[in-house]
Coordinates of C-alpha atoms and ligand atoms in Angstrom, one line a residue:
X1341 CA -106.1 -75.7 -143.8
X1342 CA -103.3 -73.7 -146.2
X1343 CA -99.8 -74.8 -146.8
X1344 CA -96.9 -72.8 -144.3
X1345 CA -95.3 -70.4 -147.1
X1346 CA -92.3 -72.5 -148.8
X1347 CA -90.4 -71.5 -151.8
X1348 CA -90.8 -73.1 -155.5
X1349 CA -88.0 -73.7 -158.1
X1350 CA -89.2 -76.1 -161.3
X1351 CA -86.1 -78.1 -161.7
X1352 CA -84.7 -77.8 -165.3
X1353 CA -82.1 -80.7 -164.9
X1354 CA -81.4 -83.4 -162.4
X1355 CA -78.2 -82.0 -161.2
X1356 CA -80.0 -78.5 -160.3
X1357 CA -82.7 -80.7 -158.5
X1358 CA -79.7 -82.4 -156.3
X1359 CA -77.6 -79.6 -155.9
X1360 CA -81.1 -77.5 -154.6
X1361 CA -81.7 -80.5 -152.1
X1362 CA -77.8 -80.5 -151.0
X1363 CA -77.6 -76.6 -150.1
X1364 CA -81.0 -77.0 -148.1
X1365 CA -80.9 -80.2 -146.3
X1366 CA -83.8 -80.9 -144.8
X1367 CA -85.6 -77.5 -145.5
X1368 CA -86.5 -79.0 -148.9
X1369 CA -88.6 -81.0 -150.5
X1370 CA -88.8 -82.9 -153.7
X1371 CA -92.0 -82.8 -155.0
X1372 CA -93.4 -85.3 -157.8
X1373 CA -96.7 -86.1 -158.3
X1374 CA -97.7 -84.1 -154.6
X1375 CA -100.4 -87.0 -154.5
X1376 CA -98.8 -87.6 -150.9
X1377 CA -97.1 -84.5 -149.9
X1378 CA -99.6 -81.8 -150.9
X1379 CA -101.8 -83.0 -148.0
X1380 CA -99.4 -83.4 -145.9
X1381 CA -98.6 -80.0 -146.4
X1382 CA -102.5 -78.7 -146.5
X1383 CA -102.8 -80.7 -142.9
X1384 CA -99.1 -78.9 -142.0
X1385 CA -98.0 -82.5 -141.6
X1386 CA -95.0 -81.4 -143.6
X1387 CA -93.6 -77.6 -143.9
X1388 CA -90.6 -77.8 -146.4
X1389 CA -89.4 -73.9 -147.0
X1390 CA -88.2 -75.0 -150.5
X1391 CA -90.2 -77.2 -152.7
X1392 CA -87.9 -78.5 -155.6
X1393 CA -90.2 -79.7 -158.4
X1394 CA -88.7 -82.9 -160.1
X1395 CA -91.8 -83.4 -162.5
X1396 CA -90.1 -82.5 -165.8
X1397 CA -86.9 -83.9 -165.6
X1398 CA -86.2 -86.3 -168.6
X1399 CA -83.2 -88.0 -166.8
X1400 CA -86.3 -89.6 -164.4
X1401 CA -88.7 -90.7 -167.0
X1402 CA -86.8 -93.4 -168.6
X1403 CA -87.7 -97.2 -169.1
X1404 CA -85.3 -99.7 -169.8
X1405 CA -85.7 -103.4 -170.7
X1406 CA -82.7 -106.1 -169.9
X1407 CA -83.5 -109.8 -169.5
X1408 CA -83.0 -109.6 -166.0
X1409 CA -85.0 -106.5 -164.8
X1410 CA -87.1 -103.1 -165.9
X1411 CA -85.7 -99.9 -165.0
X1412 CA -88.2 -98.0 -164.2
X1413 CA -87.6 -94.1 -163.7
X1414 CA -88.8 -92.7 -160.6
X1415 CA -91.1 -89.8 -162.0
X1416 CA -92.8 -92.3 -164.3
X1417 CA -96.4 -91.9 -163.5
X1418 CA -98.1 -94.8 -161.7
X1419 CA -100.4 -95.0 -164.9
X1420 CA -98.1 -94.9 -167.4
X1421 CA -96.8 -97.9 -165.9
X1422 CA -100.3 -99.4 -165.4
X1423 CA -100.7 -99.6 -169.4
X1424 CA -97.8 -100.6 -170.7
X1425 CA -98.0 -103.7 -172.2
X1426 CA -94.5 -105.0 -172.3
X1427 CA -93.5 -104.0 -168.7
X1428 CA -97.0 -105.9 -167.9
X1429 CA -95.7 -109.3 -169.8
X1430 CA -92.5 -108.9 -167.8
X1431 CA -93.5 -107.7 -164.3
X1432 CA -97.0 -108.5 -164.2
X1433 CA -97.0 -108.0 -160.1
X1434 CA -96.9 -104.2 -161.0
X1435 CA -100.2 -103.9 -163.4
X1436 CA -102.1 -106.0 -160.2
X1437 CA -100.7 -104.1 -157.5
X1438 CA -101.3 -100.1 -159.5
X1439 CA -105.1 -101.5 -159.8
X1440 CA -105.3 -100.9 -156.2
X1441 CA -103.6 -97.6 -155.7
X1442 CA -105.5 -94.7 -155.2
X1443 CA -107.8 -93.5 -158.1
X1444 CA -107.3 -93.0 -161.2
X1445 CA -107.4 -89.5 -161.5
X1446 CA -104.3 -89.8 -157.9
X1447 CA -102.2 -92.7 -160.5
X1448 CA -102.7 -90.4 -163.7
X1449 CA -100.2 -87.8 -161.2
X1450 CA -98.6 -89.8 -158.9
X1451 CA -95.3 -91.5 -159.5
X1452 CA -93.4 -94.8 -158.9
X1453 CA -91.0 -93.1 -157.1
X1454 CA -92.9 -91.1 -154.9
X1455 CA -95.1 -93.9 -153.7
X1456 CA -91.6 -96.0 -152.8
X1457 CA -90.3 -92.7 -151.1
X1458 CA -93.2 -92.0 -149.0
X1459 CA -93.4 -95.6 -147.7
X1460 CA -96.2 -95.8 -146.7
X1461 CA -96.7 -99.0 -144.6
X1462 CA -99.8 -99.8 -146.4
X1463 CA -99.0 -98.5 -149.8
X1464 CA -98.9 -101.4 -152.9
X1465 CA -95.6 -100.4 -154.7
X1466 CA -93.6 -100.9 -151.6
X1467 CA -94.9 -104.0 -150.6
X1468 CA -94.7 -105.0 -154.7
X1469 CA -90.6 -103.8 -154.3
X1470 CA -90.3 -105.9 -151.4
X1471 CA -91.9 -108.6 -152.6
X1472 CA -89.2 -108.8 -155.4
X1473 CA -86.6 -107.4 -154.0
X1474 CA -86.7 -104.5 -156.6
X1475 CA -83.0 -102.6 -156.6
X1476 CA -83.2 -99.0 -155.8
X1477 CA -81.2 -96.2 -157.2
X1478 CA -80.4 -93.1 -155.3
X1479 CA -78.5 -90.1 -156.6
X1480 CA -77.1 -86.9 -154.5
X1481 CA -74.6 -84.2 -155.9
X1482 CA -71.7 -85.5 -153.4
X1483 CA -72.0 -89.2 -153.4
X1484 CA -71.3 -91.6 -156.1
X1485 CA -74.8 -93.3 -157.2
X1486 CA -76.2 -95.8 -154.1
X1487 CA -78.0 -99.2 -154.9
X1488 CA -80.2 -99.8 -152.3
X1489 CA -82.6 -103.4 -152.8
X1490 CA -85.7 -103.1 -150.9
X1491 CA -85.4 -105.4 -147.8
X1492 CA -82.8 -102.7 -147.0
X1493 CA -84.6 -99.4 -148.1
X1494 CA -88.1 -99.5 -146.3
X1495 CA -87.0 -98.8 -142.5
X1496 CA -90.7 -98.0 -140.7
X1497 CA -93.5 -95.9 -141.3
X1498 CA -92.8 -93.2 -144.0
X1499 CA -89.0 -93.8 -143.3
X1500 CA -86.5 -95.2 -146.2
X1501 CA -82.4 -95.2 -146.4
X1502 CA -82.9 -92.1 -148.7
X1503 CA -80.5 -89.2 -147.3
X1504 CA -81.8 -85.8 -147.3
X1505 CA -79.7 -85.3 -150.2
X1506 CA -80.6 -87.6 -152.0
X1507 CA -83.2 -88.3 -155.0
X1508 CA -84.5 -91.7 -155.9
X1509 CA -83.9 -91.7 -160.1
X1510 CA -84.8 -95.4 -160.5
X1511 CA -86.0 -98.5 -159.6
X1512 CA -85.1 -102.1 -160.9
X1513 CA -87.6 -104.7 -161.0
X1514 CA -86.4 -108.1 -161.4
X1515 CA -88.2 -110.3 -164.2
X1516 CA -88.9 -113.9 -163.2
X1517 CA -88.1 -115.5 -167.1
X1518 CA -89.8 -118.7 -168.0
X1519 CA -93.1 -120.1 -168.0
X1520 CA -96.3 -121.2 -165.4
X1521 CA -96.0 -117.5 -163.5
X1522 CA -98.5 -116.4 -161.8
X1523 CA -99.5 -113.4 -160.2
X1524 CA -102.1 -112.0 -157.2
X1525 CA -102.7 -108.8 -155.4
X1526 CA -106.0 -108.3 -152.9
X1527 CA -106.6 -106.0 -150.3
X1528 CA -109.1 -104.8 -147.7
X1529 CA -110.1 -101.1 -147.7
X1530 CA -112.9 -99.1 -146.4
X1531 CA -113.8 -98.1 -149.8
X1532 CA -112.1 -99.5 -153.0
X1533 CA -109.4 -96.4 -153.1
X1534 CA -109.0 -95.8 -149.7
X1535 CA -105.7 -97.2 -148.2
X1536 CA -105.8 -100.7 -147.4
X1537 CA -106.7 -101.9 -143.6
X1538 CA -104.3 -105.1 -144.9
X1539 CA -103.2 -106.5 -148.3
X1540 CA -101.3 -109.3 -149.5
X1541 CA -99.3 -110.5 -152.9
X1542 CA -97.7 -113.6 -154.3
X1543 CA -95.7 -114.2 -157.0
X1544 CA -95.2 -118.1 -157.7
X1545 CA -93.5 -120.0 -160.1
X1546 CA -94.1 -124.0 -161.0
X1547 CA -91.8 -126.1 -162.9
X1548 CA -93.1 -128.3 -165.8
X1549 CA -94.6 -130.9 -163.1
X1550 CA -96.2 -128.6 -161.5
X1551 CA -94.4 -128.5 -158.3
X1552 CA -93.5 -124.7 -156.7
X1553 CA -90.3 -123.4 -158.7
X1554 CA -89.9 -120.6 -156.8
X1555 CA -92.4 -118.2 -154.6
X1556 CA -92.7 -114.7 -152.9
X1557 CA -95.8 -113.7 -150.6
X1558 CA -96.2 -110.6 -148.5
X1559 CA -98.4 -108.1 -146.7
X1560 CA -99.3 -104.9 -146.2
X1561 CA -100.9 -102.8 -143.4
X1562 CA -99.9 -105.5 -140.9
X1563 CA -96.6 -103.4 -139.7
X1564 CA -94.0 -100.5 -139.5
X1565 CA -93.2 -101.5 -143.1
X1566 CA -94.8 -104.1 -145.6
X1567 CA -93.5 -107.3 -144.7
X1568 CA -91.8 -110.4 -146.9
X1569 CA -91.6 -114.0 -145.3
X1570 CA -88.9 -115.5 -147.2
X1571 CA -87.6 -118.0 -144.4
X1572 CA -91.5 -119.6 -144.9
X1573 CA -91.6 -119.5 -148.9
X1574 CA -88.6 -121.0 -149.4
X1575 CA -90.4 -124.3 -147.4
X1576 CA -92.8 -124.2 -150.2
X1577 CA -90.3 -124.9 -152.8
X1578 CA -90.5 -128.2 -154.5
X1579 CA -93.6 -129.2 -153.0
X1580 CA -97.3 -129.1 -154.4
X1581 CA -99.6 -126.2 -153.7
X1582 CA -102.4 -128.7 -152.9
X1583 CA -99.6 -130.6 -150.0
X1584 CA -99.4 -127.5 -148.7
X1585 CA -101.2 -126.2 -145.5
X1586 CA -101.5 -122.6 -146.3
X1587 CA -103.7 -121.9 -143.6
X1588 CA -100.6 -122.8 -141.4
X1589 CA -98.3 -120.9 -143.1
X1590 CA -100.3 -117.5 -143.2
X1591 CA -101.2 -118.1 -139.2
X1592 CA -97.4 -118.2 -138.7
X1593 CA -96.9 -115.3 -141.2
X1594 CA -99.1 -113.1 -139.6
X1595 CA -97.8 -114.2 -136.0
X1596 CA -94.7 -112.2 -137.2
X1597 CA -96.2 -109.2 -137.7
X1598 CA -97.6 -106.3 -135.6
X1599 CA -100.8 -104.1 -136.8
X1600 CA -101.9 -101.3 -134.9
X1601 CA -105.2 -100.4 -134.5
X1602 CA -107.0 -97.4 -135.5
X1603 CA -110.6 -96.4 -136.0
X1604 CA -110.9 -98.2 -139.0
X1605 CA -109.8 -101.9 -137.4
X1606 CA -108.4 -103.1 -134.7
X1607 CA -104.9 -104.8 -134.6
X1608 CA -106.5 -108.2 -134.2
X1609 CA -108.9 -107.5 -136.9
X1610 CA -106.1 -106.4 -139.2
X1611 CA -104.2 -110.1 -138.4
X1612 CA -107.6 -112.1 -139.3
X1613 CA -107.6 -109.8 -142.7
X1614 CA -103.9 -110.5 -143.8
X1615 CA -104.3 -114.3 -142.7
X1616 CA -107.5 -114.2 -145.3
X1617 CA -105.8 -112.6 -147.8
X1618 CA -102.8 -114.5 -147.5
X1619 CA -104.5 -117.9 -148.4
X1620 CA -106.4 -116.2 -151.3
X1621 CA -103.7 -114.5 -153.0
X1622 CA -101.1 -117.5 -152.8
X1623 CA -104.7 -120.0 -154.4
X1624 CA -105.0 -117.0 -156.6
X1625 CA -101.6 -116.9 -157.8
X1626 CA -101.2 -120.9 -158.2
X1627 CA -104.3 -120.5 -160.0
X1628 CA -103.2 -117.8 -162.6
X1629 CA -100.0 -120.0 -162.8
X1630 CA -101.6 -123.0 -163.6
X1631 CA -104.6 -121.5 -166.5
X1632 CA -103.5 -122.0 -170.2
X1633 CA -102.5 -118.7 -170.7
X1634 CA -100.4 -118.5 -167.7
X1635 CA -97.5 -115.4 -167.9
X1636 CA -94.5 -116.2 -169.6
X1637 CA -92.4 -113.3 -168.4
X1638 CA -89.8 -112.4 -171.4
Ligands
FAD2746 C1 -107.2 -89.7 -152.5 C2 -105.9 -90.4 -152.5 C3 -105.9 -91.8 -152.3 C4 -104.6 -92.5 -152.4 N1 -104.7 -93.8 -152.2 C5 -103.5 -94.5 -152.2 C6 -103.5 -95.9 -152.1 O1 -104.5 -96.6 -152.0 N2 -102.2 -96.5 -152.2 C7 -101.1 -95.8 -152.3 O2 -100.0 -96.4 -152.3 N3 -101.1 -94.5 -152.4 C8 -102.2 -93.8 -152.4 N4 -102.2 -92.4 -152.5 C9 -100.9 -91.7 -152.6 C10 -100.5 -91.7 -154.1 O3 -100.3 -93.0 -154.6 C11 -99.1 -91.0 -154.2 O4 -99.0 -90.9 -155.6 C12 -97.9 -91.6 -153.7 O5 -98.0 -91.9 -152.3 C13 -96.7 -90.5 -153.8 O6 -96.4 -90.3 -155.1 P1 -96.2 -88.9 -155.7 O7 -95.5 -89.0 -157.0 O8 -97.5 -88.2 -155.7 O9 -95.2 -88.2 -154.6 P2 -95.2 -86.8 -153.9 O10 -96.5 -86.6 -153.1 O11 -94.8 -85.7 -154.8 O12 -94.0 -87.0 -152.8 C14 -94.2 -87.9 -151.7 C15 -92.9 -87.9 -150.9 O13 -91.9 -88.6 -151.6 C16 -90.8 -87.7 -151.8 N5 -90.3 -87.9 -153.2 C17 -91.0 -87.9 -154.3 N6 -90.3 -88.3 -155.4 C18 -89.0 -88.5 -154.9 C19 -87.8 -88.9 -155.5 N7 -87.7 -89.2 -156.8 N8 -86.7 -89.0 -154.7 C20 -86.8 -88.8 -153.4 N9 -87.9 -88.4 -152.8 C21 -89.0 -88.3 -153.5 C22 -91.3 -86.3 -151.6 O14 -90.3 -85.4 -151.2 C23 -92.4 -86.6 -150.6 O15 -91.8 -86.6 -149.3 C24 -103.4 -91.7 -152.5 C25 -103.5 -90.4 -152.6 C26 -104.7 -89.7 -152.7 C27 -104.7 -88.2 -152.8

């Protein structure tokens, strides 16, 4: 199938991009990388009249370094991201989780910010925002600048808090400093590129002793959103991975959750996946934590 007829304008600035999305409301579209809504417009999924082309506007391409976070532009591309070596040594969660998006040839166009805007349930960056609790910035022509952090911004399936006149410019991603990080991101798809059928991450910390410092686990695929289980990590503080029963702690993680089922698994099949994937990522991520040349996040 064809695209509906829409309009095109290649946005020269930011502030023509918001002020485009501001006189049309809803009958426009931002469009970054299109990895997402060129389909959706091909199926006729989506029918925007006016598509307001973001991709070469400077004002969303920047990345910024503090001790606390990265600022990461929105249009940066999902590759870009993927091989850059310092944002790697500060948020390594982001180089495991882009390995799993899409292709390479779909990460060379696609952008940070268009993966968090499309949401979709089963999409890495959001769950990897979650997961963190990644600030993100929202700019319209009316409004003063909105900070939204992600248990806030992803709201169901392919629904965020961003307004229809509003563009996503950035997104902060916190840095855990210090040493004995570690890091995990595995999934189950139908073919390696395919959106996962469930997917889980951890990010864990251990103090000099060894004992868990400070930890963050969640899935994907298993609901309306990705999903974060602080309320069970922060049990796992100050105790020993090994103590631990993880088995227990993903069966009660993935009691919280709700998959659907579709032709490619069944809701219960989904819940035996994340419940897997769950006690490899967390061994995976003590693991990584634990080796000699575990992360030291600057
Ligand atoms: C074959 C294939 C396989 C894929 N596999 C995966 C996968 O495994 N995992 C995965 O996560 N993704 C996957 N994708 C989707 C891909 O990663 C997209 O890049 C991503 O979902 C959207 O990013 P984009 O920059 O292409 O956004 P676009 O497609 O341009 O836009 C997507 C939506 O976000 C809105 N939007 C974009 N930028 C902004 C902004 N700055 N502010 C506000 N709204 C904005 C648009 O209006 C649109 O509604 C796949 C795509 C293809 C074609």
């Amino acid at each position: 199938m064809k695209a509906a007829p829409f309009d095109y304008v290649l946005a020269q600035d930011l502030d023509q991009a918001l002020g485009l999305i501001d006189e049309n409301g809803a009958d426009a579209k931002l469009i970054a990388g299109g990895q997402s809504l060129v389909p959706m417009m091909a199926m006729r999924l989506a029918r925007p009249q006016l598509l307001v082309d973001i991709n070469r506007l400077a004002e969303l391409k920047q990345i910024h370094f503090t001790p606390e976070h990265i600022s990461i532009g929105a249009g940066v591309r999902q590759r870009d991201v993927e091989f850059n070596a310092q944002i790697h040594q500060s948020v390594p969660l982001l180089k495991h989780a882009l390995s799993w998006v899409g292709h390479i040839q779909t990460r060379n166009r696609g952008t940070i910010g268009g993966s968090l805007a499309y949401a979709d349930p089963s999409a890495e960056l959001p769950l990897s925002a979650l997961l963190l609790n990644a600030k993100i910035i929202l700019k319209s022509k009316t409004h003063p600048e909105r900070e939204v952090l992600a248990e806030d911004f992803f709201l169901g399936p392919m629904f965020t808090a961003i307004a229809d006149d509003e563009c996503l410019s950035a997104i902060e991603w916190p840095i855990w400093s210090g040493e004995r990080l570690g890091v995990a991101f595995e999934e189950t798809a139908i073919r390696k590129g395919d959106f996962a059928m469930a997917s889980a991450a951890c990010q864990i910390q251990l103090d000099a002793s060894g004992l868990i410092q400070r930890v963050s686990f969640g899935l994907g695929g298993v609901d309306g959103t990705p999903r974060v289980f602080p309320h069970l990590a922060t049990r796992m503080v100050g105790q020993k991975f090994s103590d631990l029963h993880m088995e227990d702690i993903a069966q009660e993680a993935i009691s919280e959750c709700d998959p659907g089922s579709d032709m490619h698994a069944s809701s219960a099949y989904r819940k035996h996946l994340a419940k897997a994937l769950l006690c490899r990522v967390t061994q995976a991520a003590i693991q990584s934590a634990l080796a000699p040349s575990a992360s030291t996040a600057h």
